[in-house]
Tab-separated table of N, CA and C in Angstrom:
chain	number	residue	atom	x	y	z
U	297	UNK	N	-33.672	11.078	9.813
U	297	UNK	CA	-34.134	12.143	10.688
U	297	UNK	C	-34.291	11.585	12.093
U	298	UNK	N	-33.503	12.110	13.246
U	298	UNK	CA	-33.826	11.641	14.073
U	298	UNK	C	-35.371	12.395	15.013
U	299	UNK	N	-35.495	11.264	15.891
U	299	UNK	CA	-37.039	11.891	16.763
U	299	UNK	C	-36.663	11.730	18.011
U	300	UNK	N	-37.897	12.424	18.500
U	300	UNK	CA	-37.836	12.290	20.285
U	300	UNK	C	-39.647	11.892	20.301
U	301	UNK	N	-39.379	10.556	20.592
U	301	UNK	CA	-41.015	9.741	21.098
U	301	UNK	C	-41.525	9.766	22.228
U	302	UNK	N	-42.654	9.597	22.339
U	302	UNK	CA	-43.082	9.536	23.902
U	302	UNK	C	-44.705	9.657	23.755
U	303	UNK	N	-45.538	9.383	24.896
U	303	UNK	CA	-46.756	9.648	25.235
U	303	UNK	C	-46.964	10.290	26.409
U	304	UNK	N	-48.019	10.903	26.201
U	304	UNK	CA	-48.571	11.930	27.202
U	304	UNK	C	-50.400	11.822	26.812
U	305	UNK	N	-50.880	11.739	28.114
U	305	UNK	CA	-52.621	11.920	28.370
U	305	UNK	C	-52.796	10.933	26.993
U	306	UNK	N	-52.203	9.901	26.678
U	306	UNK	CA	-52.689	8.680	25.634
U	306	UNK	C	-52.374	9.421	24.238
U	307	UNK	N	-51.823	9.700	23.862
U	307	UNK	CA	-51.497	10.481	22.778
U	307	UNK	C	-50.153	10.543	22.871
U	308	UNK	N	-49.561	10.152	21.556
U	308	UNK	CA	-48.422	9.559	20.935
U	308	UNK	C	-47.676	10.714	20.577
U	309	UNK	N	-46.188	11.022	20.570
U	309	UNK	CA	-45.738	12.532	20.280
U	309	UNK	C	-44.281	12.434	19.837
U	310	UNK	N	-44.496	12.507	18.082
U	310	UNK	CA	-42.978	12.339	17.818
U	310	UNK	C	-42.125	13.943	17.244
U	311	UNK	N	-41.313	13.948	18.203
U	311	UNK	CA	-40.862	15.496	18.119
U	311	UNK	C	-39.510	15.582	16.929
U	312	UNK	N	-39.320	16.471	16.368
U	312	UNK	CA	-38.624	16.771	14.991
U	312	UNK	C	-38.149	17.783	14.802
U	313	UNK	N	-37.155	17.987	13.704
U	313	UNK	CA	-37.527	19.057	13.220
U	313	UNK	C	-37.016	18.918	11.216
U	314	UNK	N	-37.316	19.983	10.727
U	314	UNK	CA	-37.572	19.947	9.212
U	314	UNK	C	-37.058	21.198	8.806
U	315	UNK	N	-36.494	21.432	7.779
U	315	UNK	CA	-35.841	22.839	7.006
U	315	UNK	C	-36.430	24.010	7.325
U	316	UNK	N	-37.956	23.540	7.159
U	316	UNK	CA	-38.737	24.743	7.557
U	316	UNK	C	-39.490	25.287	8.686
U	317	UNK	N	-38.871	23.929	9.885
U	317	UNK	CA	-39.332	24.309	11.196
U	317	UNK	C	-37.963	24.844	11.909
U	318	UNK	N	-36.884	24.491	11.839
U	318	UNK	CA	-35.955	25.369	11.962
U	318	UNK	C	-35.700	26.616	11.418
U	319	UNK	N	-36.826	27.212	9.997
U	319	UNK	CA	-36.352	28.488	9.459
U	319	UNK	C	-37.239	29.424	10.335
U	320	UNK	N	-38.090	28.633	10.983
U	320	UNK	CA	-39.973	29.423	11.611
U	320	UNK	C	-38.287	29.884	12.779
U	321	UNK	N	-38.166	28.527	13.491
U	321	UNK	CA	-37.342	28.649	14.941
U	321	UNK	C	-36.726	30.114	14.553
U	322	UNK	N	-35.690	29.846	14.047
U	322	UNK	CA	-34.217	31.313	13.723
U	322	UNK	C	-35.703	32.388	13.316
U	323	UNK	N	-36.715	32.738	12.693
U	323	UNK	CA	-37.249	33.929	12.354
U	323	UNK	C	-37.871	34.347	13.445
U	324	UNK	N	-37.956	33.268	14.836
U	324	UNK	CA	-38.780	33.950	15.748
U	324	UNK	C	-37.996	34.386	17.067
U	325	UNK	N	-36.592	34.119	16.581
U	325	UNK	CA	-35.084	35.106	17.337
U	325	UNK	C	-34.427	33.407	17.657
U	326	UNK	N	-35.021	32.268	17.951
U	326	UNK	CA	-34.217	31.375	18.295
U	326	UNK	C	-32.743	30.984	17.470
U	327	UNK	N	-31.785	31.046	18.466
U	327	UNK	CA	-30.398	30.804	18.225
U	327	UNK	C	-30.044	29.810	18.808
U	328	UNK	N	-29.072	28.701	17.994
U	328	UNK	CA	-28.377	27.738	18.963
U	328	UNK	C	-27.615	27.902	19.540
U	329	UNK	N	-26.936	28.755	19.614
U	329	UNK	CA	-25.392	29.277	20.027
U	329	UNK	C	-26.177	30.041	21.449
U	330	UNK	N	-26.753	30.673	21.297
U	330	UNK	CA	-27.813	31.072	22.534
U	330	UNK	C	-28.305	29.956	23.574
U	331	UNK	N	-28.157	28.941	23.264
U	331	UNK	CA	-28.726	27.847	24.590
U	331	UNK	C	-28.492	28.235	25.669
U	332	UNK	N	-27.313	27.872	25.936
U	332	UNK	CA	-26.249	27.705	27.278
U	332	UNK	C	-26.883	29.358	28.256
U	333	UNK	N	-26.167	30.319	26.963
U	333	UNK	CA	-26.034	31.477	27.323
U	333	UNK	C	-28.259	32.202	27.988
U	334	UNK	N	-28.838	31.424	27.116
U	334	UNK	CA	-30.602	32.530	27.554
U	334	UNK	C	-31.055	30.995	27.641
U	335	UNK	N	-31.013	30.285	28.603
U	335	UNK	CA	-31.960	28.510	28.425
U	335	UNK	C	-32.999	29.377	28.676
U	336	UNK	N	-33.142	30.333	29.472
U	336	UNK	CA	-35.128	30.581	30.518
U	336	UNK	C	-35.817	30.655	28.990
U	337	UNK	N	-35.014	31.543	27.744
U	337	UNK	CA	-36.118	31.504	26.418
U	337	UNK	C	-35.721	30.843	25.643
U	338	UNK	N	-34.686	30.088	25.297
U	338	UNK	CA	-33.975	29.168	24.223
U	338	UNK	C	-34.798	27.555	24.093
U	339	UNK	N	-34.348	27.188	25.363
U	339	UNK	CA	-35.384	26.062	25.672
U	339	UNK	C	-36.666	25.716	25.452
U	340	UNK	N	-37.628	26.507	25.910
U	340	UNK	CA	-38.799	26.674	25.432
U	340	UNK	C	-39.325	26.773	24.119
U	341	UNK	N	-38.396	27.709	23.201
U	341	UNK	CA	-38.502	27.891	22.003
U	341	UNK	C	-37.915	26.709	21.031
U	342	UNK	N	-36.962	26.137	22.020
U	342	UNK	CA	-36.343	24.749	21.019
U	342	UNK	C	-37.702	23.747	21.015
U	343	UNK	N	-37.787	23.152	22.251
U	343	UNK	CA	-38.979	21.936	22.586
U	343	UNK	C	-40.371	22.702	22.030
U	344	UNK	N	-41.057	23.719	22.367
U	344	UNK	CA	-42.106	24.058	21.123
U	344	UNK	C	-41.648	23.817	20.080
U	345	UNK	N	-40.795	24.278	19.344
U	345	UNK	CA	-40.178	23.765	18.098
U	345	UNK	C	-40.486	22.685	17.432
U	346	UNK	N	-39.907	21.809	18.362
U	346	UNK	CA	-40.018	20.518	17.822
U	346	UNK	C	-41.273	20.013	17.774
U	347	UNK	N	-42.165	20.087	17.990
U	347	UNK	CA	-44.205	19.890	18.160
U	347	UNK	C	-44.416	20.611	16.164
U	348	UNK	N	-43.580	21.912	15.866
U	348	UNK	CA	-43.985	22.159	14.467
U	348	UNK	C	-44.421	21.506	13.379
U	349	UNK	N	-43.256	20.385	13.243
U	349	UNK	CA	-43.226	19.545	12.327
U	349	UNK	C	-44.214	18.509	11.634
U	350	UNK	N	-44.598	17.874	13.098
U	350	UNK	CA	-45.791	16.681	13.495
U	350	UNK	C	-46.952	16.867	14.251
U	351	UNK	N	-46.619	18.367	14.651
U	351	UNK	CA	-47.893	17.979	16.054
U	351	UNK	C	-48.581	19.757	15.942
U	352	UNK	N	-47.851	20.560	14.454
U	352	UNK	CA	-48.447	22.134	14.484
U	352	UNK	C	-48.945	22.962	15.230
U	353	UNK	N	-50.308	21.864	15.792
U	353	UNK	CA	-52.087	22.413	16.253
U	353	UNK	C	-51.705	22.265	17.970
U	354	UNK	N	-50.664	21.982	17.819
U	354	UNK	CA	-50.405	21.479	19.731
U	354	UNK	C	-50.871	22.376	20.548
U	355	UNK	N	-51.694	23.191	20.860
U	355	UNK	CA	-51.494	24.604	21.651
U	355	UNK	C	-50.235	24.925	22.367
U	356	UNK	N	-49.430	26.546	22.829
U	356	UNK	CA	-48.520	26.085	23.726
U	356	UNK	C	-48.712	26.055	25.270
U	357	UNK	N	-49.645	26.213	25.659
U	357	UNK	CA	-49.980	25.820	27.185
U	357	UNK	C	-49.504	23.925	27.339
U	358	UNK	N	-50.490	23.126	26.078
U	358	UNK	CA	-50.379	21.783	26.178
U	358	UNK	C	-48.552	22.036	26.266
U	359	UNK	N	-48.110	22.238	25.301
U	359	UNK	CA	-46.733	21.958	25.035
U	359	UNK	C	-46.253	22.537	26.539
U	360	UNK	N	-46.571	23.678	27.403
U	360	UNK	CA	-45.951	23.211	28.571
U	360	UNK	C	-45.787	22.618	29.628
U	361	UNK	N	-47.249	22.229	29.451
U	361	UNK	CA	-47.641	21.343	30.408
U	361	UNK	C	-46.793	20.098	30.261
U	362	UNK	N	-46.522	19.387	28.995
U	362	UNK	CA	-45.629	17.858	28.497
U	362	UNK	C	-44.601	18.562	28.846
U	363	UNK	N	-43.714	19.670	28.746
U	363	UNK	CA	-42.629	19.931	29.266
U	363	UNK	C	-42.518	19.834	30.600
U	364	UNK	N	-43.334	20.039	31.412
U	364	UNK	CA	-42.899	19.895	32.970
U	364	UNK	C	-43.370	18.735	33.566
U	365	UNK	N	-43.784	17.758	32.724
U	365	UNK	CA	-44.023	16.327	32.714
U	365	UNK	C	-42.989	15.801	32.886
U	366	UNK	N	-42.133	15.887	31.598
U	366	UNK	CA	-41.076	14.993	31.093
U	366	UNK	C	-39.731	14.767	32.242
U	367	UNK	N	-39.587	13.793	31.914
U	367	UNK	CA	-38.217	13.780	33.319
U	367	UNK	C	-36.841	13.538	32.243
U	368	UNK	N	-35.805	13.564	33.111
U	368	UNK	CA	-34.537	13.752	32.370
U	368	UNK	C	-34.428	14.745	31.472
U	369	UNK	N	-34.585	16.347	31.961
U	369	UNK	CA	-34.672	17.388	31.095
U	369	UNK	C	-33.217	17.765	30.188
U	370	UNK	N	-32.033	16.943	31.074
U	370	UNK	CA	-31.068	17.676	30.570
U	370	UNK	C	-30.553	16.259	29.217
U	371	UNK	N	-31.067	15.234	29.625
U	371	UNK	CA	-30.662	14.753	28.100
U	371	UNK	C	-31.821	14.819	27.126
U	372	UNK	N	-33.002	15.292	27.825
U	372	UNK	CA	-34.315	16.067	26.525
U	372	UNK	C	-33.811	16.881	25.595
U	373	UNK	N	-33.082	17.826	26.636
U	373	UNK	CA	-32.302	19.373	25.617
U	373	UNK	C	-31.086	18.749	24.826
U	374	UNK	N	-30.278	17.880	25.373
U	374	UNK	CA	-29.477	17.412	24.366
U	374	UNK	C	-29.835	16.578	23.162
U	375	UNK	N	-30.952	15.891	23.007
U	375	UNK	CA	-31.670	15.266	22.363
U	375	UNK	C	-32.142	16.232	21.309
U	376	UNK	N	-32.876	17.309	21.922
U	376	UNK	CA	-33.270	18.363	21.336
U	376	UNK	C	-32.564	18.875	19.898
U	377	UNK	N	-31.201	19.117	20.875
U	377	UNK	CA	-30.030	19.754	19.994
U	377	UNK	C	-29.325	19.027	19.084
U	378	UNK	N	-29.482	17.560	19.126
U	378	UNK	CA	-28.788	17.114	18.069
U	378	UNK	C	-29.767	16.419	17.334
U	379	UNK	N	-31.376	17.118	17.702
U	379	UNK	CA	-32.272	16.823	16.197
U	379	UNK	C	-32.187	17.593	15.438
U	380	UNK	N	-32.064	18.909	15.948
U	380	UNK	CA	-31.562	20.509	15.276
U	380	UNK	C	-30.448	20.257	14.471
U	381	UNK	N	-29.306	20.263	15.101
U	381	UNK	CA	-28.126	20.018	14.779
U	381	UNK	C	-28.026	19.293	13.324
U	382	UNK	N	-28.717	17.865	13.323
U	382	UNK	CA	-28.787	17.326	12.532
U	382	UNK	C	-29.518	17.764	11.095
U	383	UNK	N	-30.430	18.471	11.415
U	383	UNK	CA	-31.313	19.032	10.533
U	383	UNK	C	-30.485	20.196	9.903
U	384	UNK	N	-29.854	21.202	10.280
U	384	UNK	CA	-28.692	21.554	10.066
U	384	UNK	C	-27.955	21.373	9.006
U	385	UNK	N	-27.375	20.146	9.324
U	385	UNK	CA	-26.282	19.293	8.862
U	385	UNK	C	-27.005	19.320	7.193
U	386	UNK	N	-27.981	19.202	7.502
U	386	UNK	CA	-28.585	18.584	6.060
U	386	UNK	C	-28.803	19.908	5.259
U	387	UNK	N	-28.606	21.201	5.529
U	387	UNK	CA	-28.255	22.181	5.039
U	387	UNK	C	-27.276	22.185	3.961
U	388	UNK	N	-25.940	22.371	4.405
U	388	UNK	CA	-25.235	21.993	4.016
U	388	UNK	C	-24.488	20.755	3.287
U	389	UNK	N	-25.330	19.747	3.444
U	389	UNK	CA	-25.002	18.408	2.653
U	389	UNK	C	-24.571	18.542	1.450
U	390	UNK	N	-23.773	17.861	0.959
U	390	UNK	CA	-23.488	17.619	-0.582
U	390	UNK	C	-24.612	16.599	-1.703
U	391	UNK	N	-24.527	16.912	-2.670
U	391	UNK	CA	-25.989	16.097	-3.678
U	391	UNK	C	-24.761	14.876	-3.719
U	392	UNK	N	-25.413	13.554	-4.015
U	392	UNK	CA	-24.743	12.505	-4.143
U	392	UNK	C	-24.429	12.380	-5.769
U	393	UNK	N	-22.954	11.535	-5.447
U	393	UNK	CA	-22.572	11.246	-7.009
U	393	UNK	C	-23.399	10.636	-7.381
U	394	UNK	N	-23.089	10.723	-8.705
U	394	UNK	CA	-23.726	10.105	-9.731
U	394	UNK	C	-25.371	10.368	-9.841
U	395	UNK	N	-25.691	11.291	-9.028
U	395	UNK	CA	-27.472	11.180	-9.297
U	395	UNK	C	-27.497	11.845	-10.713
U	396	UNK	N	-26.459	13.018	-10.990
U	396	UNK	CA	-27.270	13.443	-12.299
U	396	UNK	C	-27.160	14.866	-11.821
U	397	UNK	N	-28.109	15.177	-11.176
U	397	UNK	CA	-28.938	16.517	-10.975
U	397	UNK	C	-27.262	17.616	-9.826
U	398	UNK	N	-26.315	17.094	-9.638
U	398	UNK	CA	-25.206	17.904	-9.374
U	398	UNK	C	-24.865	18.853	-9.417
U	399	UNK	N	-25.078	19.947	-9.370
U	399	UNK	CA	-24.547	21.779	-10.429
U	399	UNK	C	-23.442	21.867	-9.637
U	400	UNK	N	-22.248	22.571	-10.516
U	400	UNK	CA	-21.333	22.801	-9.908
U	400	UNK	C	-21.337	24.493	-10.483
U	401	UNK	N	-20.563	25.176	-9.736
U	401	UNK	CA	-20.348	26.364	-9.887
U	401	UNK	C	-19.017	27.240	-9.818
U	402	UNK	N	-18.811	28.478	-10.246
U	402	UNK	CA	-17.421	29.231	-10.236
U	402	UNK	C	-17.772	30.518	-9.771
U	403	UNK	N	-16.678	30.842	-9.758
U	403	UNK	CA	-16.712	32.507	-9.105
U	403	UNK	C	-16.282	33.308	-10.488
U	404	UNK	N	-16.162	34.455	-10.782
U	404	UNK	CA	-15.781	35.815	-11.942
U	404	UNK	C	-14.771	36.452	-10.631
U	405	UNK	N	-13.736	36.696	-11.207
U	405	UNK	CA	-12.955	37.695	-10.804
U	405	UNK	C	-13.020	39.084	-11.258
């Protein structure tokens, strides 16, 4: 799993995300494909995001305040996107050979 680390006001902040902080993200309209196209609400909703996982109780005032802290915003958001991305990925993953627990399945015509 990758992270995005850092400190702010002495307090340690490792940003993430998890199956079920990406399912909160998409139920509360966030889209990835939407970045580029809405950043003024995409953005915001990605980087809160990532506070879900590890940091829940964050308020979001705090969370914007560390956002307009942080410098190098545009490799933050890319950072962002390929913790998502990655998390993603793991959606779709395949179960590994040989564990056992494998199901395979068919279709009925």
């Amino acid at each position: 799993m990758k992270t995005i680390n850092f400190k702010y006001d002495d307090a340690a902040y490792t940003l993430c995300f998890t199956k079920r902080t990406v399912q909160q993200l998409e139920a509360s309209g966030f889209n990835i494909q939407n970045i580029d196209g809405k950043m003024a609400t995409s953005i915001p909703l990605l980087f809160a995001g990532a506070f879900k996982a590890k940091h829940p109780f964050v308020k979001q005032a705090k969370i914007d305040e560390i956002y307009a802290a942080l410098t190098n915003k545009a490799d933050l958001i890319s950072a962002l996107v390929d913790c998502y991305s990655e998390t993603l990925e793991g959606l779709l993953a395949e179960p590994e050979e040989g564990k056992g627990n494998a199901v395979a399945w068919t279709t009925t015509e």
